Coordinates of C-alpha atoms and ligand atoms in Angstrom, one line a residue:
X249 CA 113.9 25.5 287.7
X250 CA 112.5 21.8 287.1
X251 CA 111.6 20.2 290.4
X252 CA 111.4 16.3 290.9
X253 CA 108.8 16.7 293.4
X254 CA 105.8 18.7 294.2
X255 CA 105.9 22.0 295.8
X256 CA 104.9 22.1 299.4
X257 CA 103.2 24.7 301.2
X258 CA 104.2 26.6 304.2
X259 CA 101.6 25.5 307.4
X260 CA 99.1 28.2 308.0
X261 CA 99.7 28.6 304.6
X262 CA 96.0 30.8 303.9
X263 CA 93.6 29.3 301.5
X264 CA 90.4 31.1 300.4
X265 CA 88.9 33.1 298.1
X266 CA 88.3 36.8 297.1
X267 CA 85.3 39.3 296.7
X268 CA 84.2 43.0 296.2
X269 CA 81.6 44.5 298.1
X270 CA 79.7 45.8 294.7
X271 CA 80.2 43.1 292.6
X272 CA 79.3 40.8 295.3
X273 CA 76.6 42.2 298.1
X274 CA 73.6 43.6 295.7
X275 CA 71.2 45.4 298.4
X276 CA 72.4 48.8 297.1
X277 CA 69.7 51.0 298.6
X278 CA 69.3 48.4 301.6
X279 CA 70.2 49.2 305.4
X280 CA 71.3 52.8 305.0
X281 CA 73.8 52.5 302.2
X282 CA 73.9 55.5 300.0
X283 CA 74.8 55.3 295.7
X284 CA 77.7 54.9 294.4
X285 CA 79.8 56.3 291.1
X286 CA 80.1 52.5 290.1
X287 CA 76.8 51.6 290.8
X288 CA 75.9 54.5 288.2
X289 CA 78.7 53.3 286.0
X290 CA 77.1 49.8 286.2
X291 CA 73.9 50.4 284.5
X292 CA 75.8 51.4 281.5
X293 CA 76.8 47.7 280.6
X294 CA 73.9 46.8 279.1
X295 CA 72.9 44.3 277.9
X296 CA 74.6 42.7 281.1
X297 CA 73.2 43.3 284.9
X298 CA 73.9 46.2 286.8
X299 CA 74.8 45.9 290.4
X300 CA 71.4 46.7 292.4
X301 CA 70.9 42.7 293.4
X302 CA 74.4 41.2 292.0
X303 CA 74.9 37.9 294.3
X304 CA 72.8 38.9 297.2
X305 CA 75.5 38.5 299.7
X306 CA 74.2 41.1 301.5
X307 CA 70.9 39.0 302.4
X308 CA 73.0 35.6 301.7
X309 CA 76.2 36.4 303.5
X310 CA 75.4 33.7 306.3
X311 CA 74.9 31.3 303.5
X312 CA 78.0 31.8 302.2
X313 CA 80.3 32.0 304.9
X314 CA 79.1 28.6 305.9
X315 CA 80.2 27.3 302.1
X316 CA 83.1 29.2 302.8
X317 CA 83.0 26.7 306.0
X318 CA 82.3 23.5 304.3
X319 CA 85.3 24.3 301.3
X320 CA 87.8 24.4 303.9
X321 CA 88.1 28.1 303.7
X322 CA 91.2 30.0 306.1
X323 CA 91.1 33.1 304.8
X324 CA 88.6 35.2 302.6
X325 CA 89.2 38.3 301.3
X326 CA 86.6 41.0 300.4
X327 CA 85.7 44.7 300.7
X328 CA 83.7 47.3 302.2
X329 CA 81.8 49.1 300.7
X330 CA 82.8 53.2 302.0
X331 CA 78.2 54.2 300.6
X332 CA 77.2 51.6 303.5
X333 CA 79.9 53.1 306.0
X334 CA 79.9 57.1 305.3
X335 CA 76.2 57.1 303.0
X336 CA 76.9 60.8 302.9
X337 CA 78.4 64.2 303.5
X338 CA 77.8 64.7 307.2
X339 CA 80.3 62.1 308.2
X340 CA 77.6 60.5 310.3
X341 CA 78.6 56.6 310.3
X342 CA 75.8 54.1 309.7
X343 CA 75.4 51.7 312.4
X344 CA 73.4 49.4 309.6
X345 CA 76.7 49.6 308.0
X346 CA 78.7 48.6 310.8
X347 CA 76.6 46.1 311.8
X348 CA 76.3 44.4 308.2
X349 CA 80.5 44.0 308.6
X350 CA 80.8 42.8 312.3
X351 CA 78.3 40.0 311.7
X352 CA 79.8 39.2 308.6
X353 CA 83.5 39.0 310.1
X354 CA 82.4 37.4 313.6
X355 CA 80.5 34.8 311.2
X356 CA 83.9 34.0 309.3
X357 CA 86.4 34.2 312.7
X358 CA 83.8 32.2 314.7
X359 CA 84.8 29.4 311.6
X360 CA 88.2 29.6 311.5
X361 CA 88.8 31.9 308.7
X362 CA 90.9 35.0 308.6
X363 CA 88.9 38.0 306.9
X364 CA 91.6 40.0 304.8
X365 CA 89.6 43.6 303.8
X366 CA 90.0 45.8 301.1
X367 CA 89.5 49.4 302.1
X368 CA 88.6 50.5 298.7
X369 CA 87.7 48.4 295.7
X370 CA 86.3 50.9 292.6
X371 CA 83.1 52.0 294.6
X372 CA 83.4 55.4 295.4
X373 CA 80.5 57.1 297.2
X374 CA 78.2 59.8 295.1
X375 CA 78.3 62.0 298.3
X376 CA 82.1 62.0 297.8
X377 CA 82.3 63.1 293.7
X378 CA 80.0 65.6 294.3
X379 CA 82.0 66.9 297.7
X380 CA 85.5 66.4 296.9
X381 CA 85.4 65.5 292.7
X382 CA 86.6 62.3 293.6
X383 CA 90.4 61.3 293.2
X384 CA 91.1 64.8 291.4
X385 CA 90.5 67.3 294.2
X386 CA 92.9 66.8 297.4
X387 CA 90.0 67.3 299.8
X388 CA 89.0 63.5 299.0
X389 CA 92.5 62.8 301.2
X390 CA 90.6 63.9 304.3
X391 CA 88.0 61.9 303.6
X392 CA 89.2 59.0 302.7
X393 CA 91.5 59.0 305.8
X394 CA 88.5 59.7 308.2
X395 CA 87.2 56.7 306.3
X396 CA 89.9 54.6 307.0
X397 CA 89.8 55.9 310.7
X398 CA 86.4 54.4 310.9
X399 CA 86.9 51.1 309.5
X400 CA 90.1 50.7 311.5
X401 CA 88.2 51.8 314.8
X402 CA 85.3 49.4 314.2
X403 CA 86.5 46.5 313.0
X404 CA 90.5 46.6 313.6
X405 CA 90.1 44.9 316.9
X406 CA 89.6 41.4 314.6
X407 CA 90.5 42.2 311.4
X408 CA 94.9 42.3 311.3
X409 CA 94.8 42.2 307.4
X410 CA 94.4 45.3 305.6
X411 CA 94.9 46.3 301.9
X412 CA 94.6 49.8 300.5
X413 CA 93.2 50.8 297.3
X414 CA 92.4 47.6 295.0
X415 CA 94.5 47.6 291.5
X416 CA 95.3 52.1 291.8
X417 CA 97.3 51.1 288.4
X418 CA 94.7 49.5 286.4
X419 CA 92.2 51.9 287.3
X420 CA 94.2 54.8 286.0
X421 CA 95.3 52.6 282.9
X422 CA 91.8 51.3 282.3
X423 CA 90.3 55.1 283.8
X424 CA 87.5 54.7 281.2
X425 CA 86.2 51.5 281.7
X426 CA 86.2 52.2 285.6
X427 CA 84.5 55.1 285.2
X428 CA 87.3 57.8 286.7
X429 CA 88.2 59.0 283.0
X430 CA 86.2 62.1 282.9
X431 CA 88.3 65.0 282.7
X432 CA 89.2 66.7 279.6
X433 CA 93.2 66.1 279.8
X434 CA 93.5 62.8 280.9
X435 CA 96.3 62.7 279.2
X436 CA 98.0 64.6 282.0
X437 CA 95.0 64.5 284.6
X438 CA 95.8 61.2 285.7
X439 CA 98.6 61.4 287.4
X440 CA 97.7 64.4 288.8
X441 CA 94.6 61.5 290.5
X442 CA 97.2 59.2 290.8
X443 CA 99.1 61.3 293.2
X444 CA 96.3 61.8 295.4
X445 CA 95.3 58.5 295.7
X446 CA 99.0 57.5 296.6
X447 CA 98.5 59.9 299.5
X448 CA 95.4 58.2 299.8
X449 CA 97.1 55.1 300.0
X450 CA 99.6 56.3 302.7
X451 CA 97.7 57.6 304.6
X452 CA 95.5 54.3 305.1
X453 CA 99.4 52.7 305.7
X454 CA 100.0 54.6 308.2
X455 CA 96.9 54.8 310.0
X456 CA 96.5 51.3 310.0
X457 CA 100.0 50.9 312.0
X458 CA 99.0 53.6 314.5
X459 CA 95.5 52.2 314.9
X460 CA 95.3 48.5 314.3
X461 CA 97.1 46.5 317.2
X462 CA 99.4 44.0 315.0
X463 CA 97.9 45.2 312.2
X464 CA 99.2 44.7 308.5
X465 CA 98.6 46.3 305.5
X466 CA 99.4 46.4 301.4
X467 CA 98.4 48.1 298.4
X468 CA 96.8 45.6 295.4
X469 CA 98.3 46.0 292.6
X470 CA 96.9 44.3 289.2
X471 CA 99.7 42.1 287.7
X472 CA 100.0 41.6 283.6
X473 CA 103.3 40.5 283.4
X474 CA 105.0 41.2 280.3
X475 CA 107.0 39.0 278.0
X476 CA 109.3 40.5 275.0
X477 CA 107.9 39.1 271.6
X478 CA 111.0 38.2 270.6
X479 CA 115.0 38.5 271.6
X480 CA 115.0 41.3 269.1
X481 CA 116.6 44.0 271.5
X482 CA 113.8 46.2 270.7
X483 CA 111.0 44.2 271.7
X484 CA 113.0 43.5 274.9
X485 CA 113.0 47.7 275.5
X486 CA 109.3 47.4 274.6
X487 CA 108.2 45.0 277.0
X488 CA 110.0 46.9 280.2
X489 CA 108.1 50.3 278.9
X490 CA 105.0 48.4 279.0
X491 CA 105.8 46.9 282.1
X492 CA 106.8 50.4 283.5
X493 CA 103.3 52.4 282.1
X494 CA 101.1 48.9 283.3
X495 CA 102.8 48.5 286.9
X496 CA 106.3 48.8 288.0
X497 CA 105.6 53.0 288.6
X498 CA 103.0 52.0 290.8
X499 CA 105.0 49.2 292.7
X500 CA 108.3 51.0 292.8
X501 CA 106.0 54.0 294.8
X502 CA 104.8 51.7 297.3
X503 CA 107.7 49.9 297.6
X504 CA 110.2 52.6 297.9
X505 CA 108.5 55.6 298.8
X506 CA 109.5 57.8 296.0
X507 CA 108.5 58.5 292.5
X508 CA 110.9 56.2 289.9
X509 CA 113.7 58.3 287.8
X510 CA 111.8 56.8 284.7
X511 CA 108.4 58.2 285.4
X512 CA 109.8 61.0 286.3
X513 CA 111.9 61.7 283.1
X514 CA 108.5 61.0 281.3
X515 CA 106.6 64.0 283.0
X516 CA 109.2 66.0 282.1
X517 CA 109.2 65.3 278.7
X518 CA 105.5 65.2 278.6
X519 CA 104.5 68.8 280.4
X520 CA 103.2 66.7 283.3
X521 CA 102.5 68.4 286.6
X522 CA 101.6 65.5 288.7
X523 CA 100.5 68.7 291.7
X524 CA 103.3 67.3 294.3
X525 CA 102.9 70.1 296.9
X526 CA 105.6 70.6 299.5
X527 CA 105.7 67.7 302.6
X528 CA 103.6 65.0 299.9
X529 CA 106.8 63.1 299.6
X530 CA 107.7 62.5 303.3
X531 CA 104.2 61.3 303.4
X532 CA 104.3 58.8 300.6
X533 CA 108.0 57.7 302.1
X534 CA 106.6 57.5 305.6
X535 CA 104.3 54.8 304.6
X536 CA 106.3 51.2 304.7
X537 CA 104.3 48.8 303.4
X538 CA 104.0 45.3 305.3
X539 CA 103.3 43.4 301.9
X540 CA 102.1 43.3 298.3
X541 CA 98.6 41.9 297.3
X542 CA 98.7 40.4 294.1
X543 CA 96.1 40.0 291.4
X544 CA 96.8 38.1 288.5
X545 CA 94.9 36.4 285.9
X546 CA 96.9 36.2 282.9
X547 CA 100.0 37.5 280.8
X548 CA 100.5 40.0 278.0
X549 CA 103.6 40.3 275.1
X550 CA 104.8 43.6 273.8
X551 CA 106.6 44.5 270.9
X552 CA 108.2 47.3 269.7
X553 CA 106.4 50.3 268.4
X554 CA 108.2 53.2 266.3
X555 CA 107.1 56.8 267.0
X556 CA 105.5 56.7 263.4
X557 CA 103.1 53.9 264.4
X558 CA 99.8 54.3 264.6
X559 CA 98.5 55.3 268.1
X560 CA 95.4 52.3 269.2
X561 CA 93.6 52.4 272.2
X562 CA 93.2 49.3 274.1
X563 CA 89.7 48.0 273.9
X564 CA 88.9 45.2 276.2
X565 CA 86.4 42.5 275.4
X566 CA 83.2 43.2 276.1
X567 CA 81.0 40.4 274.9
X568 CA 82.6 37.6 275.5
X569 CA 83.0 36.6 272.0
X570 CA 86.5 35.8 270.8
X571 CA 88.5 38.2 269.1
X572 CA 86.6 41.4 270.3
X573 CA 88.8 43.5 271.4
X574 CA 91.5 45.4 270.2
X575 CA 95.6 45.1 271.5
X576 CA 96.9 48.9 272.2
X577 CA 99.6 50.7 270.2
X578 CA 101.5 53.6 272.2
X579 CA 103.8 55.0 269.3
X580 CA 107.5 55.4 270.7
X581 CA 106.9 52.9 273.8
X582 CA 105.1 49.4 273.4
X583 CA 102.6 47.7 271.3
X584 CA 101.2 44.4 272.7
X585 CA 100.0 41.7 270.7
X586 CA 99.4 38.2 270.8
X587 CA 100.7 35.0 272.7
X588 CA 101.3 32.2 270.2
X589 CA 101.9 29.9 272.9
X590 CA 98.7 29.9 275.0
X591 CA 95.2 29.6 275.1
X592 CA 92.9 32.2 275.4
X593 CA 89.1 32.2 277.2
X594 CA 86.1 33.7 275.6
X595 CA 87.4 37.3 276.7
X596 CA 90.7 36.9 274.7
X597 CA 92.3 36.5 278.2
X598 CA 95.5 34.5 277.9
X599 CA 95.6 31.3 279.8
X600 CA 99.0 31.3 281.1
X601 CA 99.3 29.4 285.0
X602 CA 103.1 30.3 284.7
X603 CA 102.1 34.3 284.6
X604 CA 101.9 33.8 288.3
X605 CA 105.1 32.4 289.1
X606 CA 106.3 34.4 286.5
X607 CA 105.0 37.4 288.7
X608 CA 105.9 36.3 292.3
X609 CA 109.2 36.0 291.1
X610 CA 109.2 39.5 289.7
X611 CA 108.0 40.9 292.3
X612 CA 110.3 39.1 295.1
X613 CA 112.9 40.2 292.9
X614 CA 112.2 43.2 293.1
X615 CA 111.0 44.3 296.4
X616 CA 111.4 41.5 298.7
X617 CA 108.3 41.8 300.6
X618 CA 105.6 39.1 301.6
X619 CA 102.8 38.4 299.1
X620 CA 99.7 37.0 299.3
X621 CA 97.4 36.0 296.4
X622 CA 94.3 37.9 296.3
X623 CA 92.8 37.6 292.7
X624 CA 93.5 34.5 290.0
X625 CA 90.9 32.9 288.3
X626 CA 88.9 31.9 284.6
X627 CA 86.0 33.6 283.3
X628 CA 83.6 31.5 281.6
X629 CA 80.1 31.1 280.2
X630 CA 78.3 28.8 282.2
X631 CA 74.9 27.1 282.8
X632 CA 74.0 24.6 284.6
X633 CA 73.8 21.0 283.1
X634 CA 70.6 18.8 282.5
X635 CA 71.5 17.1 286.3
X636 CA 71.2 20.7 287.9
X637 CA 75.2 20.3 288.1
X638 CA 78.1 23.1 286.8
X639 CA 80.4 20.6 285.5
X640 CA 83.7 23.2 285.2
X641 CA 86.6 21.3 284.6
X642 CA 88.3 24.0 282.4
X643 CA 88.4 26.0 286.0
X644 CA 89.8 23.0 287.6
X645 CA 92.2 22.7 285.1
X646 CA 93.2 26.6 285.3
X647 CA 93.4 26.6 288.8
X648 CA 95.3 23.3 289.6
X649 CA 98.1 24.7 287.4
X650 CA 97.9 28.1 288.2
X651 CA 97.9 27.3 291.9
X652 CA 100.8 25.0 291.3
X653 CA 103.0 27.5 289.6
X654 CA 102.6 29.3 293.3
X655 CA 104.1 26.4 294.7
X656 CA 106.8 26.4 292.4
X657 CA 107.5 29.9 293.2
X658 CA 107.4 29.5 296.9
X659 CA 110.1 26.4 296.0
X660 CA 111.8 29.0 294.2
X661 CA 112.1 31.1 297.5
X662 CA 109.5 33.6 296.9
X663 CA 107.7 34.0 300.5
X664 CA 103.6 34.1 299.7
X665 CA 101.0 33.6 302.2
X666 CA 98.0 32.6 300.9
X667 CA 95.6 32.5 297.7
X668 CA 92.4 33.4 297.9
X669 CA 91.1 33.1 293.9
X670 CA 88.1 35.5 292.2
X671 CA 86.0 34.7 293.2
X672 CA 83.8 32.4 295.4
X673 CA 80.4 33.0 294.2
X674 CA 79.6 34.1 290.6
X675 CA 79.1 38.0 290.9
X676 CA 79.1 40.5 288.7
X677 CA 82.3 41.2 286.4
X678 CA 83.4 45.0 285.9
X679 CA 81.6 45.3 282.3
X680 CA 79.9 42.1 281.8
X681 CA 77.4 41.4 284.1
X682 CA 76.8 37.9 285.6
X683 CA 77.8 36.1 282.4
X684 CA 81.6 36.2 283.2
X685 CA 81.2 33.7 285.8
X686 CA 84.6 33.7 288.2
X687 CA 82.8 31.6 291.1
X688 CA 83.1 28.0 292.9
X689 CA 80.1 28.5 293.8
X690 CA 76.9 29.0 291.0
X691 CA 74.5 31.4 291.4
X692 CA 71.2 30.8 290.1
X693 CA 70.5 33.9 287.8
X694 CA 71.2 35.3 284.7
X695 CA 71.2 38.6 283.5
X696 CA 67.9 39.1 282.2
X697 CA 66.5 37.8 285.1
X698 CA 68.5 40.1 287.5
X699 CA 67.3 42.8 285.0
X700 CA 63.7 42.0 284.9
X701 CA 63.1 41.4 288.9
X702 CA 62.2 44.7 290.9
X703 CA 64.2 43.4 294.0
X704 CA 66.2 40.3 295.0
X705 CA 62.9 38.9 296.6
X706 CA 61.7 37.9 293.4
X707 CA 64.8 35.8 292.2
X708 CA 65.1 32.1 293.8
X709 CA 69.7 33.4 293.6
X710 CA 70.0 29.4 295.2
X711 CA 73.8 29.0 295.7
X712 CA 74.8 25.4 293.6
X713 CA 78.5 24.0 294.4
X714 CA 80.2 23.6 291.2
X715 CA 82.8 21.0 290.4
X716 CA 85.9 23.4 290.9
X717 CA 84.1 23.8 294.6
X718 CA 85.0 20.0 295.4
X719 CA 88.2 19.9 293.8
X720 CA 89.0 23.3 296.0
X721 CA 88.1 21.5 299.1
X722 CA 90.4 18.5 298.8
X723 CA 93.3 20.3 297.3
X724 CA 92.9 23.2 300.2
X725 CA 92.0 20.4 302.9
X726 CA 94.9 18.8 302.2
X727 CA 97.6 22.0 302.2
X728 CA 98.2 21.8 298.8
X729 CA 99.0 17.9 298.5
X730 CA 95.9 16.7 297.1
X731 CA 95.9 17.9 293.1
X732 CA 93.4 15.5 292.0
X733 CA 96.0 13.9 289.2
X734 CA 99.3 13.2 288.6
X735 CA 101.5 16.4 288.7
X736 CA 104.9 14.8 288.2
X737 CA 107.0 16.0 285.0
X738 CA 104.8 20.1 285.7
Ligands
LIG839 C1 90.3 42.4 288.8 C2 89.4 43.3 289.7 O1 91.1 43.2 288.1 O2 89.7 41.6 287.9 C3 88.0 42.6 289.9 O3 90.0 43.6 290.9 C4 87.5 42.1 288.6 O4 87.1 43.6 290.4 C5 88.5 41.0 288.1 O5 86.2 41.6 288.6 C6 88.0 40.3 286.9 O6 87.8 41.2 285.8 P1 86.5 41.2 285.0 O7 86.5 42.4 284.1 O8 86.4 39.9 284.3 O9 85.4 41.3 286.0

């Protein structure tokens, strides 16, 4: 659909932005919290920062919420960390913990802006590998549901938006990168993990309805959606296989309760035991989500790949130099390639604004639930200019169009609720550090120098609006009127 005029927003419509607690906070060994697998994971991705300082938000998170004050922030979205809640075995809960989180969400209510909270964003606790071998053993499910019992307890009272487990399908898909990958089948171990942490995720569902009054809750699932790369009927099959292995088996279980026919058929074919024990499907059907989280950043194309292809794994960018990566072949289901219609950023990320409405769409379609936005954004190298400044208009750019392809879909009749972009500072990407900067906000470090200081104290980490920040504010200020520029003829 072509519209004449621009899209308007619903009121209350929530605008924001979006965190993680171990990309964002830093402070890892600070007020109690105990390691974490990602934390260990993190120091791998040299020569880019590990997460011991990040952003600081954990000494800076008055700061920030008052910038999150000054934007026009409604809503922000971020997680807690389960090391700073639970720092180990005992189940003893850390009132340093607790007390990081309640002044952090009184901070943001007391301004007018809706906290939305990830339970579980990557960052499993140490104390939980070692006791439970994390998402592969079912004694995690106890555990992660006394978790969840805790957080609900503490903070439900004024926090009435929940969301499970942050993107369960990319981090089976992309199980190395995250760190999860380390069993010798992973082939067939990982939906063996993926099972648990669906329990996982019903559990924290259902919970949530028993616990939180008017409380709310949805899984996040990452969104790639996937064009054919042609009208030959073979790409066509290719690009719903991809779209099936990248997402739709995860939606369709949260949506509906059950495991697809599809994915089924493929553990069958594939010797798959995914461990379903007897009373695990009730669970997973009992859980009735109140809404889908989305994330999405960008778009992918698939073509079709004969059994006799060669098998490619898919190696992401790591360096931020174009054309570093590698697209993956599965032999008999998808291979993707490139887009010769967009851009790409310096991560070989496509640059696609319509991937979102694209995927609202999709996803209304499909499951005709509420959505809300909860990761979007660009990537970039940046630096600030000779005036101090972070001139970023590319970000402007990406997120005036991206933001009004949301409009178009909520023209379109999709219902979504807010958008809350990655991310509000800079903090640390999954695998490159600080220099993959995602924020509104500058922060004034680079890697080296987060590498070379023994503790935040030694780092000036001075918070510097960028240009995106002021465009943010009038477009969010305004509900979504003022772009900034003509936006007739979109
Ligand atoms: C999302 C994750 O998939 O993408 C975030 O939820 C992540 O944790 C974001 O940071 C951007 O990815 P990256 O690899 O550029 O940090």
């Amino acid at each position: 659909m072509h519209y004449r005029n621009d899209p308007k927003f619903p009121e209350g419509f929530l605008w924001g932005a979006s965190s993680s607690a171990w990309q964002v906070e830093g402070g890892v060994a600070d007020g109690g919290r105990s390691e974490s697998i990602i934390d260990i994971n993190s120091r791998t991705k040299v020569p880019f920062a590990d997460n011991s300082i990040a952003a600081d938000h954990y000494h800076h998170y008055l700061e920030d919420v008052e910038l999150m004050a000054e934007c026009g922030f409604t809503s922000y979205r971020f997680s807690l960390s389960w090391s700073r809640i639970i720092p180990a075995a005992d189940r003893k809960v850390n009132p340093e913990g607790i007390a990081f989180y309640n002044n952090l969400i009184n901070a943001l209510l007391e301004r007018g802006i809706t906290p939305i909270v990830t339970l579980y964003h990557y960052d499993m606790p140490v104390w939980v590998k070692e006791k439970c071998g994390g998402w592969m053993d079912r004694s995690i499910i106890d555990e992660f549901e006394y978790y969840c019992k805790v957080c609900y307890e503490n903070f439900g009272d004024r926090v009435k938006y929940w969301l499970s487990i942050n993107e369960q399908n990319m981090q089976i898909i992309y199980g190395y990168w995250l760190g999860l990958a380390d069993s010798e089948d992973w082939f067939r171990d990982q939906w063996k993990m993926n099972h648990i942490m669906n329990l996982c995720h019903a559990k924290a569902v259902n919970l949530c309805h028993e616990m939180v009054e008017g409380g709310l809750i949805g899984p996040v699932p990452g969104m790639v959606p996937i064009y054919p790369e042609s009208c030959r009927p073979l790409d066509q099959i290719a690009a719903m296989n991809a779209e099936e292995f990248t997402e739709k088996i995860w939606n369709d279980t949260y949506a509906y309760g059950t495991y697809s026919n599809f994915l089924k058929k493929y553990w069958e074919k594939n010797d798959i035991d995914p461990g379903i024990l007897p009373g695990d499907m009730e669970l997973i059907a009992s859980a009735k989500i109140d809404y889908f989280a989305v994330n999405c950043y960008r778009s992918n194309v698939a073509k079709d790949a004969p059994l006799d292809s060669e098998q490619k794994a898919y190696l992401l960018n790591s360096t931020g130099v174009k054309g570093n990566f590698q697209f993956p072949v599965v032999p008999g289901e998808y291979a993707l390639t490139r887009n010769p219609f967009v851009e790409y950023t310096d991560w070989d990320w496509e640059i696609d604004p319509s991937s979102l409405r694209y995927t609202l769409r999709y996803m209304h379609d499909h499951y005709h639930l509420p959505m809300i936005i909860t990761e979007n954004g660009f990537g970039a190298h940046e630096s600030k200019g000779a005036d101090g400044k972070v001139h970023d208009d590319y970000r402007i750019n990406f997120l005036r169009e991206n933001i009004y392809q949301v409009g178009l879909a909520i023209e379109d009749g999709c219902e979504v609720w807010g958008y809350n972009p990655w991310s509000f500072t800079d903090l640390l990407s999954t695998g490159n550090g600080i220099a993959k900067r995602y924020g509104l906000v500058y922060i004034d470090v680079t890697d080296d120098e987060l590498n070379r200081a023994k503790d935040a104290s030694d780092l000036s980490l001075a918070r510097i609006k960028k240009d995106s920040f002021y465009w943010y504010s009038k477009l969010i200020k305004s509900n979504g009127t003022d772009w900034g520029e003509d936006m007739s003829g979109r």
